[in-house]
Amino acid sequence: MENYFQPEFETMPLEKIKELQNEKFMKQMQHVWNDCPDYRRKMEQSGVSIDDIKSIDDISKLPFLSKDDLREGYPYAMLAKPLSECVRIQSTSGTTGKRVIAYYTMHDIDLWEECCARALAAAGATNEDVVHVSYGYGLFTGGPGLNGGSHKLGSLTLPMSSGNTDRQLQFMTDLGSTVLCCTPSYAAYLGETIAEKGIKDQIKLKAGLFGAEAWSEEMRRDIEKALGIKAYDIYGLTEISGPGVSFECSEQTGMHINEDHFYAEIIDPDTGEVLPEGEQGELVFTCLDKEAFPVIRYRTKDICVLTRKQCSCGRTFIKMVKPRGRSDDMLIIKGVNVFPSQIEAVLLEQGYQANYQIIVDRVNNSDTLEVQVEMTNENFSDDLGKVNEMEKELVAALKSMLGIYAKVRLVAPKSITRSEGKAVRVIDNRKI
Ligand code: DLL
């Protein structure tokens, strides 16, 4: 039996969803026009007035918002409510520039937490569960979002935050955690540590909600095996609310977007043209009923595909496939587009684990690509000839996937630093 948190929305007939979206969109546009000087200015600069917007079908007349717009307006960009009505901020990590601050009214927090509760319910969680949250708490949305969703479901919530793996496992075994929420790279590390400590029989986990970074189907299989669970994908971004913008159901073939709150479009990243369902492009979101930080046509840079194919779970919300990576993660090596997720898929397919690093450099004006990957306990060898053979096999597999040569260096198990949050896979030393 499928488990829902708000079936009245999650299984709503498509016409009704569209009606609801239109109604909310028109209200939202009045709100941003009247109360959000940043977006009104943006509209005026593109020659669009509120009078041009007669229904959601006119959305393509509206300008896009980008991370740069939000950074330029730091710290109050897109704020659309007085601070006296805001109750929280969250923020992006700012690793690639100035931080973006997202504001929430109490209504916005409720809406976000309900989305997370839907995700937890879709993974089978109920008030009988012990939800172990190992996403970071603080400015990052992972911990607070899943924490709030778990409260809404009435589950016992363990606000572990990230790090301190021994303590994580202690609580997990002592309190019998049944649902784990963390990044997929940390889930893989927990699986590895559980095996090392020989405590798998003390682990009661049945499901996990893993997101905040791209991960492959092969990695899903590895995590499911290591932890003895069903692993669900969950997606989101600070600018739209946080985790729970979309979530996987029992079918595990993509994530349902919470369409009653977030309107999704796929565009051609070069021309900005809206692409039909089924085509790959950049995901763009409009917040239909968020009050304090109502981003409109926000370009996520995530490359993905949308599909309305009927889902066996009964949910009618449109699905997005696993994002293939971000357009800004995409490496261009000797003119060829390479996503780190493609490299990861090859490594896992060849029996390695997701413990690797990609090093890009430029030598004599030519790009070089090196993949360092750990040998596993099973395929470890200190025979140089054997290691050479294994490296050659990987070079061939990578070449056939990427179409270019990548140097492979096999390193000893445990020599690549493990991540507790989002893993850093790429070191780009090119100074361009
Ligand atoms: O990562 C929110 C989140 C927390 C999602 C916990 C899921 C679980 P940001 O730090 O703002 O927010 O980063 C957002 O992370 O644009 C994607 O590029 C990437 N991302 C998030 N979830 C997934 C996923 C959180 N399931 C950025 N698969 C997004 C692939 C993901 N990429």
CSV table of N, CA and C in Angstrom, one decimal, residues 111-203:
chain,number,residue,atom,x,y,z
A,111,LEU,N,4.9,25.1,4.5
A,111,LEU,CA,4.8,24.5,3.1
A,111,LEU,C,6.0,23.6,2.8
A,112,TRP,N,7.2,24.1,3.2
A,112,TRP,CA,8.4,23.4,2.9
A,112,TRP,C,8.4,22.0,3.7
A,113,GLU,N,8.1,22.2,5.0
A,113,GLU,CA,8.1,20.9,5.8
A,113,GLU,C,7.0,19.9,5.4
A,114,GLU,N,5.9,20.4,4.8
A,114,GLU,CA,4.9,19.5,4.3
A,114,GLU,C,5.5,18.7,3.1
A,115,CYS,N,6.3,19.5,2.3
A,115,CYS,CA,6.9,18.8,1.1
A,115,CYS,C,7.9,17.7,1.6
A,116,CYS,N,8.6,18.0,2.7
A,116,CYS,CA,9.5,17.0,3.2
A,116,CYS,C,8.8,15.8,3.8
A,117,ALA,N,7.6,16.1,4.4
A,117,ALA,CA,6.8,15.0,5.0
A,117,ALA,C,6.3,14.1,3.9
A,118,ARG,N,5.9,14.7,2.7
A,118,ARG,CA,5.5,13.9,1.6
A,118,ARG,C,6.6,13.0,1.1
A,119,ALA,N,7.8,13.5,1.1
A,119,ALA,CA,8.9,12.7,0.7
A,119,ALA,C,9.2,11.6,1.7
A,120,LEU,N,9.1,11.9,2.9
A,120,LEU,CA,9.3,10.8,3.9
A,120,LEU,C,8.2,9.7,3.8
A,121,ALA,N,7.0,10.2,3.7
A,121,ALA,CA,5.9,9.2,3.6
A,121,ALA,C,6.1,8.4,2.3
A,122,ALA,N,6.5,9.0,1.2
A,122,ALA,CA,6.7,8.2,0.0
A,122,ALA,C,7.7,7.1,0.2
A,123,ALA,N,8.7,7.3,1.1
A,123,ALA,CA,9.7,6.3,1.4
A,123,ALA,C,9.2,5.3,2.5
A,124,GLY,N,7.9,5.5,2.8
A,124,GLY,CA,7.3,4.5,3.7
A,124,GLY,C,7.3,4.9,5.2
A,125,ALA,N,7.8,6.2,5.5
A,125,ALA,CA,7.8,6.6,6.9
A,125,ALA,C,6.5,6.9,7.5
A,126,THR,N,6.3,6.6,8.8
A,126,THR,CA,5.0,6.9,9.5
A,126,THR,C,5.4,7.4,10.9
A,127,ASN,N,4.4,7.6,11.7
A,127,ASN,CA,4.8,8.0,13.1
A,127,ASN,C,5.4,6.9,13.9
A,128,GLU,N,5.4,5.7,13.4
A,128,GLU,CA,6.1,4.6,14.1
A,128,GLU,C,7.6,4.6,13.8
A,129,ASP,N,8.1,5.4,13.0
A,129,ASP,CA,9.5,5.4,12.6
A,129,ASP,C,10.4,6.3,13.4
A,130,VAL,N,11.7,5.9,13.4
A,130,VAL,CA,12.7,6.7,14.0
A,130,VAL,C,13.5,7.3,12.9
A,131,VAL,N,13.4,8.6,12.6
A,131,VAL,CA,14.0,9.2,11.5
A,131,VAL,C,15.4,9.9,11.9
A,132,HIS,N,16.4,9.4,11.3
A,132,HIS,CA,17.8,9.7,11.7
A,132,HIS,C,18.3,10.7,10.7
A,133,VAL,N,18.4,12.0,11.1
A,133,VAL,CA,18.8,13.0,10.1
A,133,VAL,C,20.2,13.4,10.2
A,134,SER,N,21.0,13.0,9.3
A,134,SER,CA,22.5,13.2,9.3
A,134,SER,C,22.9,14.3,8.2
A,135,TYR,N,21.9,15.0,7.7
A,135,TYR,CA,22.2,16.2,6.9
A,135,TYR,C,22.7,17.2,7.9
A,136,GLY,N,23.5,18.2,7.4
A,136,GLY,CA,24.0,19.3,8.3
A,136,GLY,C,22.8,20.1,8.7
A,137,TYR,N,22.9,20.6,9.9
A,137,TYR,CA,21.9,21.6,10.5
A,137,TYR,C,22.6,23.0,10.4
A,138,GLY,N,21.8,24.0,10.4
A,138,GLY,CA,22.3,25.3,10.4
A,138,GLY,C,21.8,26.0,9.1
A,139,LEU,N,22.7,26.7,8.4
A,139,LEU,CA,22.3,27.5,7.3
A,139,LEU,C,21.9,26.5,6.1
A,140,PHE,N,22.5,25.4,6.0
A,140,PHE,CA,22.2,24.4,5.0
A,140,PHE,C,20.8,23.9,5.3
A,141,THR,N,20.0,23.7,4.2
A,141,THR,CA,18.6,23.4,4.3
A,141,THR,C,18.3,21.9,4.7
A,142,GLY,N,19.3,21.0,4.4
A,142,GLY,CA,19.1,19.6,4.6
A,142,GLY,C,18.6,19.2,5.9
A,143,GLY,N,19.3,19.5,7.0
A,143,GLY,CA,18.9,19.1,8.3
A,143,GLY,C,17.6,19.7,8.7
A,144,PRO,N,17.4,21.1,8.7
A,144,PRO,CA,16.2,21.7,9.1
A,144,PRO,C,15.0,21.2,8.3
A,145,GLY,N,15.1,21.0,7.0
A,145,GLY,CA,14.0,20.5,6.2
A,145,GLY,C,13.5,19.2,6.6
A,146,LEU,N,14.4,18.2,6.6
A,146,LEU,CA,13.9,16.8,6.9
A,146,LEU,C,13.5,16.7,8.4
A,147,ASN,N,14.1,17.5,9.2
A,147,ASN,CA,13.7,17.5,10.6
A,147,ASN,C,12.2,18.0,10.7
A,148,GLY,N,11.9,19.1,10.0
A,148,GLY,CA,10.5,19.6,10.0
A,148,GLY,C,9.6,18.6,9.4
A,149,GLY,N,10.0,17.9,8.3
A,149,GLY,CA,9.1,17.0,7.7
A,149,GLY,C,8.8,15.8,8.6
A,150,SER,N,9.8,15.4,9.3
A,150,SER,CA,9.7,14.2,10.2
A,150,SER,C,8.7,14.6,11.4
A,151,HIS,N,8.8,15.9,11.9
A,151,HIS,CA,7.9,16.3,12.9
A,151,HIS,C,6.5,16.3,12.4
A,152,LYS,N,6.3,16.8,11.1
A,152,LYS,CA,4.9,16.8,10.6
A,152,LYS,C,4.3,15.4,10.5
A,153,LEU,N,5.2,14.4,10.2
A,153,LEU,CA,4.7,13.0,10.2
A,153,LEU,C,4.4,12.4,11.5
A,154,GLY,N,5.0,13.1,12.5
A,154,GLY,CA,4.9,12.5,13.9
A,154,GLY,C,5.9,11.4,14.2
A,155,SER,N,7.0,11.3,13.4
A,155,SER,CA,8.0,10.3,13.6
A,155,SER,C,8.9,10.8,14.7
A,156,LEU,N,9.6,9.9,15.4
A,156,LEU,CA,10.6,10.3,16.4
A,156,LEU,C,11.8,10.7,15.6
A,157,THR,N,12.3,12.0,15.8
A,157,THR,CA,13.3,12.6,15.0
A,157,THR,C,14.6,12.7,15.7
A,158,LEU,N,15.7,12.2,15.1
A,158,LEU,CA,17.0,12.3,15.7
A,158,LEU,C,17.8,13.3,14.9
A,159,PRO,N,18.0,14.5,15.6
A,159,PRO,CA,18.6,15.6,14.9
A,159,PRO,C,20.1,15.5,15.0
A,160,MET,N,20.7,14.5,14.3
A,160,MET,CA,22.1,14.1,14.5
A,160,MET,C,23.1,15.1,13.9
A,161,SER,N,22.6,15.8,12.8
A,161,SER,CA,23.5,16.6,12.0
A,161,SER,C,24.6,15.8,11.4
A,162,SER,N,25.6,16.4,10.7
A,162,SER,CA,26.6,15.6,10.0
A,162,SER,C,27.8,15.3,10.9
A,163,GLY,N,28.6,14.4,10.5
A,163,GLY,CA,29.9,14.2,11.2
A,163,GLY,C,29.8,13.2,12.4
A,164,ASN,N,30.9,13.0,13.0
A,164,ASN,CA,31.0,12.1,14.2
A,164,ASN,C,30.4,10.7,13.9
A,165,THR,N,31.0,10.0,13.0
A,165,THR,CA,30.4,8.7,12.6
A,165,THR,C,30.2,7.7,13.7
A,166,ASP,N,31.1,7.7,14.6
A,166,ASP,CA,30.9,6.7,15.8
A,166,ASP,C,29.6,7.0,16.5
A,167,ARG,N,29.4,8.3,16.8
A,167,ARG,CA,28.2,8.7,17.5
A,167,ARG,C,27.0,8.4,16.7
A,168,GLN,N,27.0,8.6,15.4
A,168,GLN,CA,25.9,8.3,14.5
A,168,GLN,C,25.5,6.9,14.7
A,169,LEU,N,26.5,6.0,14.6
A,169,LEU,CA,26.2,4.6,14.6
A,169,LEU,C,25.8,4.1,16.0
A,170,GLN,N,26.3,4.8,17.0
A,170,GLN,CA,25.8,4.5,18.4
A,170,GLN,C,24.3,4.7,18.5
A,171,PHE,N,23.9,5.9,18.1
A,171,PHE,CA,22.5,6.3,18.2
A,171,PHE,C,21.6,5.3,17.3
A,172,MET,N,22.2,5.1,16.1
A,172,MET,CA,21.5,4.3,15.1
A,172,MET,C,21.2,2.9,15.7
A,173,THR,N,22.2,2.3,16.4
A,173,THR,CA,21.9,1.0,17.0
A,173,THR,C,21.1,1.1,18.3
A,174,ASP,N,21.5,2.0,19.2
A,174,ASP,CA,20.8,2.1,20.5
A,174,ASP,C,19.3,2.4,20.3
A,175,LEU,N,19.0,3.4,19.4
A,175,LEU,CA,17.6,3.8,19.3
A,175,LEU,C,16.9,3.2,18.1
A,176,GLY,N,17.6,2.3,17.4
A,176,GLY,CA,16.9,1.6,16.3
A,176,GLY,C,16.4,2.5,15.2
A,177,SER,N,17.2,3.4,14.7
A,177,SER,CA,16.8,4.2,13.6
A,177,SER,C,16.3,3.4,12.4
A,178,THR,N,15.2,3.8,11.8
A,178,THR,CA,14.6,3.0,10.7
A,178,THR,C,14.7,3.8,9.4
A,179,VAL,N,14.8,5.1,9.4
A,179,VAL,CA,14.9,5.9,8.2
A,179,VAL,C,16.1,6.8,8.3
A,180,LEU,N,16.9,6.8,7.3
A,180,LEU,CA,18.2,7.6,7.3
A,180,LEU,C,18.1,8.7,6.3
A,181,CYS,N,18.4,9.9,6.7
A,181,CYS,CA,18.5,11.0,5.8
A,181,CYS,C,19.9,11.6,5.8
A,182,CYS,N,20.6,11.6,4.6
A,182,CYS,CA,21.9,12.2,4.5
A,182,CYS,C,22.3,12.2,3.0
A,183,THR,N,23.5,12.7,2.7
A,183,THR,CA,23.9,12.7,1.3
A,183,THR,C,24.2,11.2,0.9
A,184,PRO,N,24.1,10.9,-0.3
A,184,PRO,CA,24.4,9.5,-0.8
A,184,PRO,C,25.9,9.2,-0.5
A,185,SER,N,26.8,10.2,-0.6
A,185,SER,CA,28.2,9.9,-0.3
A,185,SER,C,28.4,9.5,1.2
A,186,TYR,N,27.6,10.2,2.0
A,186,TYR,CA,27.8,9.8,3.5
A,186,TYR,C,27.1,8.5,3.8
A,187,ALA,N,26.0,8.2,3.1
A,187,ALA,CA,25.3,6.9,3.3
A,187,ALA,C,26.3,5.8,2.9
A,188,ALA,N,27.0,6.0,1.8
A,188,ALA,CA,28.0,5.0,1.3
A,188,ALA,C,29.1,4.8,2.4
A,189,TYR,N,29.5,5.9,3.0
A,189,TYR,CA,30.6,5.8,4.0
A,189,TYR,C,30.0,5.1,5.3
A,190,LEU,N,28.8,5.4,5.6
A,190,LEU,CA,28.2,4.8,6.8
A,190,LEU,C,28.1,3.2,6.5
A,191,GLY,N,27.8,2.9,5.3
A,191,GLY,CA,27.7,1.5,4.9
A,191,GLY,C,29.0,0.8,5.1
A,192,GLU,N,30.1,1.5,4.6
A,192,GLU,CA,31.4,1.0,4.7
A,192,GLU,C,31.9,0.8,6.2
A,193,THR,N,31.5,1.7,7.0
A,193,THR,CA,31.9,1.7,8.4
A,193,THR,C,31.2,0.6,9.1
A,194,ILE,N,29.9,0.4,8.8
A,194,ILE,CA,29.1,-0.6,9.4
A,194,ILE,C,29.7,-2.0,9.1
A,195,ALA,N,30.1,-2.2,7.9
A,195,ALA,CA,30.7,-3.5,7.5
A,195,ALA,C,32.0,-3.7,8.2
A,196,GLU,N,32.8,-2.6,8.3
A,196,GLU,CA,34.1,-2.8,9.0
A,196,GLU,C,33.9,-3.1,10.5
A,197,LYS,N,32.9,-2.5,11.1
A,197,LYS,CA,32.7,-2.8,12.5
A,197,LYS,C,31.9,-4.1,12.8
A,198,GLY,N,31.4,-4.7,11.7
A,198,GLY,CA,30.7,-5.9,11.8
A,198,GLY,C,29.4,-5.8,12.6
A,199,ILE,N,28.7,-4.6,12.4
A,199,ILE,CA,27.5,-4.4,13.2
A,199,ILE,C,26.2,-4.4,12.3
A,200,LYS,N,26.3,-5.0,11.1
A,200,LYS,CA,25.1,-4.9,10.2
A,200,LYS,C,23.9,-5.5,10.9
A,201,ASP,N,24.1,-6.5,11.7
A,201,ASP,CA,22.9,-7.2,12.3
A,201,ASP,C,22.2,-6.3,13.4
A,202,GLN,N,22.9,-5.3,13.8
A,202,GLN,CA,22.3,-4.4,14.8
A,202,GLN,C,21.6,-3.2,14.2
A,203,ILE,N,21.6,-3.1,12.8
A,203,ILE,CA,21.1,-1.9,12.1
A,203,ILE,C,19.6,-2.2,11.7
